[in-house]
Coordinates of C-alpha atoms and ligand atoms in Angstrom, one line a residue:
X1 CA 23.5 32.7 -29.2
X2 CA 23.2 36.2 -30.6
X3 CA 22.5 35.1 -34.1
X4 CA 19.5 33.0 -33.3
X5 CA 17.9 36.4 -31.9
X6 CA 15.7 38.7 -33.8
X7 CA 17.4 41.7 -34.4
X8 CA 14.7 44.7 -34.0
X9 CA 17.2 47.5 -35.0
X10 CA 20.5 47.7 -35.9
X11 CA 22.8 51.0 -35.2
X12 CA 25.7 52.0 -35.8
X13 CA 27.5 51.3 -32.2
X14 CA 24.8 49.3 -30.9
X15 CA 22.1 46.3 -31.4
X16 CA 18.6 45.5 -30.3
X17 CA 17.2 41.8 -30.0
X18 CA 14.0 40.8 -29.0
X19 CA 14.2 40.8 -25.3
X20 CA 13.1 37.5 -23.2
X21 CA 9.6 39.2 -22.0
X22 CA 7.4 41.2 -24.1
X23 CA 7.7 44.8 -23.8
X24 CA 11.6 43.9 -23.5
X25 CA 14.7 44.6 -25.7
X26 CA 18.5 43.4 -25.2
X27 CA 20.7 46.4 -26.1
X28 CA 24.0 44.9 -27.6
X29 CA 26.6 47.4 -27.1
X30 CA 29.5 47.6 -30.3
X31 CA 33.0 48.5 -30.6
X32 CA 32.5 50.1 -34.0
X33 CA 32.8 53.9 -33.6
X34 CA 31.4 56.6 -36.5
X35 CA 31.6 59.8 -36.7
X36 CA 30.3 62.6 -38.8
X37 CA 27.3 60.9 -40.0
X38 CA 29.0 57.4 -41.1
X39 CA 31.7 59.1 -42.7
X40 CA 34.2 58.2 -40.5
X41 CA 34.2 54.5 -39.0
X42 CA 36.4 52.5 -36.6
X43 CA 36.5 50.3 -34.2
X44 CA 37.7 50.8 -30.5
X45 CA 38.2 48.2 -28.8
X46 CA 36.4 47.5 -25.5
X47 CA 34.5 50.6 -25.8
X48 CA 30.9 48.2 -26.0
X49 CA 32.2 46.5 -22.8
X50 CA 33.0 49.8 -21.2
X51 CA 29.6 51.8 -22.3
X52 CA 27.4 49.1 -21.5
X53 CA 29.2 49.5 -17.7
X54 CA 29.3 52.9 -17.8
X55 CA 25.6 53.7 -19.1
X56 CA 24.1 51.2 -16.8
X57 CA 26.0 52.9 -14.1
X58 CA 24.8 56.5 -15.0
X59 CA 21.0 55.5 -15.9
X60 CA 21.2 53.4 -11.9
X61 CA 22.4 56.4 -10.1
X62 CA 19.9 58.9 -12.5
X63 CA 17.0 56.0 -11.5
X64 CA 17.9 56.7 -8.0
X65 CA 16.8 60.7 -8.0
X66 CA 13.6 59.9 -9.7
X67 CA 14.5 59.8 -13.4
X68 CA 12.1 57.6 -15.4
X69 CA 14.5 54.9 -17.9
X70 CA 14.4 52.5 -20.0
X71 CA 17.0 50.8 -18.1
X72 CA 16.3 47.2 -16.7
X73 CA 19.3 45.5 -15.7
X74 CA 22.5 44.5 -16.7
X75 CA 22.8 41.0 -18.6
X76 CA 26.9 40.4 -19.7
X77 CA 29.6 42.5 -20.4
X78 CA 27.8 43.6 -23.9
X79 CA 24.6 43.5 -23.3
X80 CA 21.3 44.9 -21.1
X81 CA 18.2 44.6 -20.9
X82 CA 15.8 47.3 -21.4
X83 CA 11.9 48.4 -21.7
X84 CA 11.1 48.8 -25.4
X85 CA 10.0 52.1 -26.1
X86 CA 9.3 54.3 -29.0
X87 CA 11.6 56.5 -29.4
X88 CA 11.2 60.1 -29.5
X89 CA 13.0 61.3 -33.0
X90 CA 15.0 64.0 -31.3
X91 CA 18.4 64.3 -30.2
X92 CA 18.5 66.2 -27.4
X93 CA 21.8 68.4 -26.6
X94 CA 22.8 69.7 -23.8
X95 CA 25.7 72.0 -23.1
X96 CA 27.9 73.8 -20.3
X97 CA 31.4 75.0 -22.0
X98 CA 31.2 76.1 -25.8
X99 CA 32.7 73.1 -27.5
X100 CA 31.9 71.0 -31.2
X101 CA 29.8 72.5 -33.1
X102 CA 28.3 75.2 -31.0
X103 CA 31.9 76.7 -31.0
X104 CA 32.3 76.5 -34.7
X105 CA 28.4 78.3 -35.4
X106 CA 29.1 80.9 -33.2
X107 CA 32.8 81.0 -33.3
X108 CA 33.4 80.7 -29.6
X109 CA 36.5 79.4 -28.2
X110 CA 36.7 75.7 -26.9
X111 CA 36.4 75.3 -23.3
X112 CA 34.5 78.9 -22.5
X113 CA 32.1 78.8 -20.1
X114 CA 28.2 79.3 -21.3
X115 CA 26.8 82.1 -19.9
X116 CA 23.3 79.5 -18.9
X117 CA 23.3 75.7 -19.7
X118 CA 21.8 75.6 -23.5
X119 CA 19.9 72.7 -25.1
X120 CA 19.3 72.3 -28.5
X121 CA 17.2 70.1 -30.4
X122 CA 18.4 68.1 -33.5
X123 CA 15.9 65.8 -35.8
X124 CA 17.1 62.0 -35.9
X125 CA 17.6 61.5 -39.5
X126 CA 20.4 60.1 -41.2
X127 CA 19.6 61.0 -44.7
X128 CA 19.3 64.8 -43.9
X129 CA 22.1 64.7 -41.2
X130 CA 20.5 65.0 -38.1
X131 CA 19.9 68.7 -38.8
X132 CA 19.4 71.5 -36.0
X133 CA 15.7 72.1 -35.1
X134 CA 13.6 74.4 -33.4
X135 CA 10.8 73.6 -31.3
X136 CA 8.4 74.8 -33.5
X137 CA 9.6 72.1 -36.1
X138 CA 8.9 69.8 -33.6
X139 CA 5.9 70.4 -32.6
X140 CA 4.6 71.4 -36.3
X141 CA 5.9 68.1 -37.9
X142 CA 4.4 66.0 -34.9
X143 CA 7.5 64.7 -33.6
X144 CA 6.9 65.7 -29.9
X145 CA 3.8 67.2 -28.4
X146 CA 4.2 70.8 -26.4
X147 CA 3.5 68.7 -23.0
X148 CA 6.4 65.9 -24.0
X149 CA 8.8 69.0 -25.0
X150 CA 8.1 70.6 -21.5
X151 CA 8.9 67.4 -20.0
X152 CA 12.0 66.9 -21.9
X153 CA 13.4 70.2 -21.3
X154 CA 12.8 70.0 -17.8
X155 CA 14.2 66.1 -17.6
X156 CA 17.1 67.3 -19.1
X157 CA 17.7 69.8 -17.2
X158 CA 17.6 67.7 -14.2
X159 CA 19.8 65.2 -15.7
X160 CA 22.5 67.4 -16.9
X161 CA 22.4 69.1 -13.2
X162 CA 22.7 65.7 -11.7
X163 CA 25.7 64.4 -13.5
X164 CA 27.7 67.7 -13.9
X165 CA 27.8 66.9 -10.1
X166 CA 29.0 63.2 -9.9
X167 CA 31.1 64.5 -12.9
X168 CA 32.8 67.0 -10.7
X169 CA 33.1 64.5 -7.9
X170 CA 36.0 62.6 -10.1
X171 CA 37.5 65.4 -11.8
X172 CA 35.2 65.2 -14.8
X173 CA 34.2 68.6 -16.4
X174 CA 30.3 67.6 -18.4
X175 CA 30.9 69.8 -21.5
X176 CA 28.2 68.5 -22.8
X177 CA 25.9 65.6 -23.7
X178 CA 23.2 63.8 -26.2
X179 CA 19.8 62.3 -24.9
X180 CA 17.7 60.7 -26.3
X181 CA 14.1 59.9 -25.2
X182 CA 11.4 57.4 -25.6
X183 CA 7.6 56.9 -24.8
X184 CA 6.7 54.1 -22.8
X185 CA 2.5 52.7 -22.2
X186 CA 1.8 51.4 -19.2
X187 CA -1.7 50.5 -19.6
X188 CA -3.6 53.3 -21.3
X189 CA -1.1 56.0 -19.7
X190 CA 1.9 57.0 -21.4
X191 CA 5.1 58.2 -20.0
X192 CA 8.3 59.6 -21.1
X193 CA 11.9 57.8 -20.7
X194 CA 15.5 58.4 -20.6
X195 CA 16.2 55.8 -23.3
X196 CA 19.5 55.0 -25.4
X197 CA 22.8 55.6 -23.7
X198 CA 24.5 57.9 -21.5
X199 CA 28.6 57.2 -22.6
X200 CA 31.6 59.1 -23.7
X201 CA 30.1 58.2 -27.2
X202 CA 27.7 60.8 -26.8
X203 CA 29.0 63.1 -24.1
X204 CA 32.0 65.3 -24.1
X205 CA 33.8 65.0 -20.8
X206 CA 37.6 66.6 -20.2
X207 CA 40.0 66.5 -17.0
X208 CA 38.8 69.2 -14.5
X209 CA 42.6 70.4 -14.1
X210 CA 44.2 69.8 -17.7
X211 CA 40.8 69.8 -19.7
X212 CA 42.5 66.7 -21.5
X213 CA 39.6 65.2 -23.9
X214 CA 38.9 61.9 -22.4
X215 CA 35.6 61.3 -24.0
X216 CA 34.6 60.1 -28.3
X217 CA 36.8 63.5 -29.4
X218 CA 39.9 61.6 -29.1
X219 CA 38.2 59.2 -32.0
X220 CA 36.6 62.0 -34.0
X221 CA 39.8 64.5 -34.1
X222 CA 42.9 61.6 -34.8
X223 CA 43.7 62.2 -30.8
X224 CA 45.4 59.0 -30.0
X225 CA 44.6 56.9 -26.9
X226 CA 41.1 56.4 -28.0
X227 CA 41.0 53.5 -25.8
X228 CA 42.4 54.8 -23.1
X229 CA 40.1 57.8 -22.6
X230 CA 37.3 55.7 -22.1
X231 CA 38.9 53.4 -19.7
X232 CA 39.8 56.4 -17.6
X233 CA 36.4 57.5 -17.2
X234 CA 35.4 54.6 -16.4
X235 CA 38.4 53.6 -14.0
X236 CA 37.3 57.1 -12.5
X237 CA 33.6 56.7 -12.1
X238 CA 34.9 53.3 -9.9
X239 CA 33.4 50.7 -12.2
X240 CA 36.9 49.3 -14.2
X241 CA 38.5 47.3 -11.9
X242 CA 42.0 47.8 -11.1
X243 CA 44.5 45.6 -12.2
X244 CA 44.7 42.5 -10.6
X245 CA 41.5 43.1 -9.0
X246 CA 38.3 41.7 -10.0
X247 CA 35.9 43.5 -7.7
X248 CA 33.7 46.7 -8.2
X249 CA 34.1 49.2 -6.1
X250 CA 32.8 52.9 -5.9
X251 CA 33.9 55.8 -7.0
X252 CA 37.2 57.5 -6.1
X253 CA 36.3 60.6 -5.0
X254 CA 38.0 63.9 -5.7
X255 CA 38.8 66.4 -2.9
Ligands
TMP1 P1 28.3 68.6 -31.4 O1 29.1 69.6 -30.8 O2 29.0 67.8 -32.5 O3 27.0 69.1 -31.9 O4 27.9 67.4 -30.3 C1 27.3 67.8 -29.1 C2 27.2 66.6 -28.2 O5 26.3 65.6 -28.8 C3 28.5 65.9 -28.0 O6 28.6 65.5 -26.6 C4 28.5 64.7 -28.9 C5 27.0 64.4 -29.0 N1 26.6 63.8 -30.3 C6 26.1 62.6 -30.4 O7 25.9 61.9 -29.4 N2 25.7 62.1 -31.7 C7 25.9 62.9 -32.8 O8 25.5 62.4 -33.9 C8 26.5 64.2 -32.7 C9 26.7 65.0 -33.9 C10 26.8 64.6 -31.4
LIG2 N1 27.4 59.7 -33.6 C1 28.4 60.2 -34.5 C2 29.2 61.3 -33.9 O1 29.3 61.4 -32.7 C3 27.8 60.6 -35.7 C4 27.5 59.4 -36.5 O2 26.9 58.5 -35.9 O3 27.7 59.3 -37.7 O4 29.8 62.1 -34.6

């Protein structure tokens, strides 16, 4: 029963309980959607159910080339299972094709190509709006060390080369994405993480031939077919069943 559990931190789209082992957390995965710091909510329905598929999928296939997550296993439809870590208070952005708020600083047109694949570093903090960072801040006010940032930039870099390729694959343009990392000890050593999610909550991800939005944009602008963005990624990265069909199969691959 999911009220009987201790709740260890409570987000805005997503849970943690105490997990079953110590060292473990189950990650509860929402329908509630916000946007622009809390001021906009909403609910989408099935979007916990799809995220929870879609990030264990993502984090499985990252595990695969050799990228460290929190990731355990899935548990339900809502929820996973995951190493508890401390997370690392940076949001950490990558991004391919000017969009959001990169194309509104520098007034850049939506959908144009970057000239390099930029990351940029925001500070998790709700009260001061998760503002944009430099590393310097980061490593001034303690929140990273120079050797975790080298590691992060690199890891993120991997990442974001990885999935703009199984992106491609099913006619998914990676815009651009949110990470978020977390240290983990492992008797005296430390290491860092992929932690949080990988979803179309915090990634943007359009059509390769029609750049329709697919991704949280369609919630965040008034789009329409909220719901039905995220069930096409998914349905495209082979993990909604069709209808009528109750299997998992891979994914549909794209000429
Ligand atoms: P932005 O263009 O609004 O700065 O967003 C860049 C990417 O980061 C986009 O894929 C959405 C994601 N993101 C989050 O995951 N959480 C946030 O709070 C914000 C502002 C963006
Ligand atoms: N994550 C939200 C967004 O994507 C911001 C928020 O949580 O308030 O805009």
């Amino acid at each position: 029963m999911v009220s009987r559990r201790r709740t260890v931190y409570e987000g805005k789209a997503k849970t943690l309980f105490e997990g079953p082992e110590p060292g473990t957390l189950v990650q509860y995965f929402k329908d509630d959607a916000t946007a622009f710091n809390n001021q906009k909510k909403g609910v989408i329905t099935g979007k916990g159910v799809l995220n929870n598929r879609i990030s264990e999928y993502l984090m499985l296939r990252l595990g695969e080339i050799g990228v460290p997550t929190h990731f355990v296993r899935r548990l339900n439809m809502r929820e996973q299972l995951i190493r508890e870590v401390e997370i690392v208070p940076i949001e950490v952005v990558v991004r391919n094709i000017a969009a959001g708020s990169l194309a509104q600083r520098f007034k850049l047109e939506e959908g144009s190509l970057l000239p390099r694949s930029i990351v940029e570093y925001y500070y998790k903090s709700d009260e001061l709006g998760d503002p944009l960072v430099s590393e310097e801040h980061i490593t001034a006010f303690g929140w990273a060390t120079y050797q975790e940032l080298d590691e992060i930039l690199n890891l993120t870099l991997r990442i974001n080369d990885f999935l703009c390729g199984l992106f491609i694959g099913v006619g998914l343009k990676l815009v651009d994405l949110k990470l978020e990392y977390g240290r983990l000890w492992e008797e005296d050593e430390m290491r860092l993480v992929l932690a949080d999610e990988i979803s179309p909550d915090n990634c943007r991800l359009w059509d390769s031939r029609t750049n329709e939005r697919l991704d949280k944009d369609r919630f965040r602008r008034d789009l329409g077919k909220v719901e039905e963005g995220y069930q096409e990624i998914a349905r495209r990265l082979g993990i909604l069943p069709e209808a009528g069909r109750g299997d998992l199969r891979g994914p549909d691959t794209m000429q």
